[in-house]
PDB file of C-alpha atoms in Angstrom:
ATOM      1  CA  MET A1153     -19.487-196.320 -54.665  1.00 96.00           C
ATOM      2  CA  ARG A1154     -19.031-200.112 -55.876  1.00 98.00           C
ATOM      3  CA  ILE A1155     -17.560-201.294 -58.604  1.00 98.00           C
ATOM      4  CA  GLU A1156     -19.328-203.985 -60.879  1.00 98.00           C
ATOM      5  CA  VAL A1157     -17.553-205.845 -63.875  1.00 98.00           C
ATOM      6  CA  ASP A1158     -19.180-208.052 -66.289  1.00 98.00           C
ATOM      7  CA  PHE A1159     -16.358-210.526 -67.013  1.00 97.00           C
ATOM      8  CA  ALA A1160     -18.068-212.253 -69.651  1.00 97.00           C
ATOM      9  CA  ARG A1161     -17.833-208.836 -71.772  1.00 98.00           C
ATOM     10  CA  CYS A1162     -14.478-208.014 -70.748  1.00 98.00           C
ATOM     11  CA  GLU A1163     -11.676-208.163 -73.443  1.00 97.00           C
ATOM     12  CA  GLY A1164      -8.810-207.203 -71.246  1.00 96.00           C
ATOM     13  CA  ASN A1165      -8.278-203.813 -73.376  1.00 96.00           C
ATOM     14  CA  GLY A1166      -6.630-202.114 -70.493  1.00 97.00           C
ATOM     15  CA  GLN A1167      -8.246-198.857 -70.971  1.00 98.00           C
ATOM     16  CA  CYS A1168      -9.722-199.033 -67.542  1.00 98.00           C
ATOM     17  CA  VAL A1169      -5.972-199.542 -66.030  1.00 98.00           C
ATOM     18  CA  ILE A1170      -4.743-196.370 -67.650  1.00 98.00           C
ATOM     19  CA  ASP A1171      -7.771-194.490 -66.399  1.00 98.00           C
ATOM     20  CA  ALA A1172      -7.533-196.084 -63.078  1.00 98.00           C
ATOM     21  CA  PRO A1173      -4.309-198.054 -62.005  1.00 98.00           C
ATOM     22  CA  ASP A1174      -4.545-197.718 -58.595  1.00 98.00           C
ATOM     23  CA  VAL A1175      -7.698-199.637 -58.704  1.00 98.00           C
ATOM     24  CA  PHE A1176      -7.620-201.823 -61.903  1.00 98.00           C
ATOM     25  CA  GLU A1177      -4.637-203.736 -63.027  1.00 98.00           C
ATOM     26  CA  LEU A1178      -4.425-206.617 -66.170  1.00 98.00           C
ATOM     27  CA  ASP A1179      -2.536-210.136 -65.132  1.00 98.00           C
ATOM     28  CA  SER A1180      -0.219-211.603 -67.708  1.00 97.00           C
ATOM     29  CA  ASP A1181      -2.990-213.076 -69.535  1.00 96.00           C
ATOM     30  CA  ASP A1182      -4.866-209.356 -69.919  1.00 96.00           C
ATOM     31  CA  ASN A1183      -7.573-210.776 -67.571  1.00 97.00           C
ATOM     32  CA  LEU A1184      -8.924-207.790 -65.283  1.00 98.00           C
ATOM     33  CA  ILE A1185      -8.192-207.285 -61.816  1.00 98.00           C
ATOM     34  CA  VAL A1186      -9.998-205.154 -59.836  1.00 98.00           C
ATOM     35  CA  LEU A1187      -7.975-204.299 -57.159  1.00 98.00           C
ATOM     36  CA  ASN A1188     -10.709-202.397 -54.788  1.00 97.00           C
ATOM     37  CA  TYR A1189     -14.535-203.062 -55.477  1.00 98.00           C
ATOM     38  CA  GLU A1190     -14.967-199.961 -53.158  1.00 97.00           C
ATOM     39  CA  PRO A1191     -12.317-197.449 -53.804  1.00 98.00           C
ATOM     40  CA  PRO A1192     -11.784-194.334 -51.571  1.00 97.00           C
ATOM     41  CA  ARG A1193     -13.379-191.385 -52.548  1.00 97.00           C
ATOM     42  CA  GLU A1194     -10.030-190.221 -54.076  1.00 98.00           C
ATOM     43  CA  HIS A1195     -10.470-192.550 -56.797  1.00 98.00           C
ATOM     44  CA  TRP A1196     -13.510-192.082 -57.937  1.00 98.00           C
ATOM     45  CA  ALA A1197     -13.400-189.728 -60.332  1.00 98.00           C
ATOM     46  CA  GLN A1198     -10.721-191.974 -62.134  1.00 98.00           C
ATOM     47  CA  VAL A1199     -13.323-194.865 -61.510  1.00 98.00           C
ATOM     48  CA  GLU A1200     -15.986-192.986 -63.489  1.00 98.00           C
ATOM     49  CA  ALA A1201     -13.663-192.382 -66.099  1.00 98.00           C
ATOM     50  CA  ALA A1202     -12.415-195.772 -66.579  1.00 98.00           C
ATOM     51  CA  VAL A1203     -16.532-196.669 -66.817  1.00 98.00           C
ATOM     52  CA  ARG A1204     -17.000-194.334 -69.847  1.00 98.00           C
ATOM     53  CA  SER A1205     -13.904-195.305 -71.637  1.00 98.00           C
ATOM     54  CA  CYS A1206     -14.557-198.976 -71.533  1.00 98.00           C
ATOM     55  CA  PRO A1207     -14.964-199.836 -74.821  1.00 97.00           C
ATOM     56  CA  LYS A1208     -17.051-203.377 -74.170  1.00 98.00           C
ATOM     57  CA  ARG A1209     -18.860-201.125 -71.521  1.00 98.00           C
ATOM     58  CA  ALA A1210     -17.981-204.034 -69.197  1.00 98.00           C
ATOM     59  CA  LEU A1211     -17.820-201.810 -66.121  1.00 98.00           C
ATOM     60  CA  ALA A1212     -20.369-200.431 -64.009  1.00 98.00           C
ATOM     61  CA  ILE A1213     -20.797-198.112 -60.534  1.00 98.00           C
ATOM     62  CA  ALA A1214     -23.334-199.563 -58.061  1.00 95.00           C
ATOM     63  CA  GLU A1215     -24.616-196.793 -55.942  1.00 82.00           C
ATOM     64  CA  GLY A1216     -25.813-197.273 -52.435  1.00 65.00           C
ATOM     65  CA  SER A1217     -22.822-199.010 -51.002  1.00 55.00           C
ATOM     66  CA  GLU A1218     -21.133-197.615 -48.170  1.00 55.00           C
ATOM     67  CA  GLY A1219     -19.573-194.850 -48.525  1.00 51.00           C
ATOM     68  CA  SER A1220     -21.214-193.259 -51.489  1.00 47.00           C
TER      69      SER A1220
END
């Protein structure tokens, strides 16, 4: 699993941070920071929830990466 972000769409709403705090965070200006673009398997369900809940549809999952 690899996380893809369309930063042009991201508004820093923070829903992804709520769903997957070990993978996403916001800086002091509400800009998204991805802590791990290829998170370990134990975080996959959280990342999938974050992708589904993103109000701007700025997140996606690319399959076929190492470990997927």
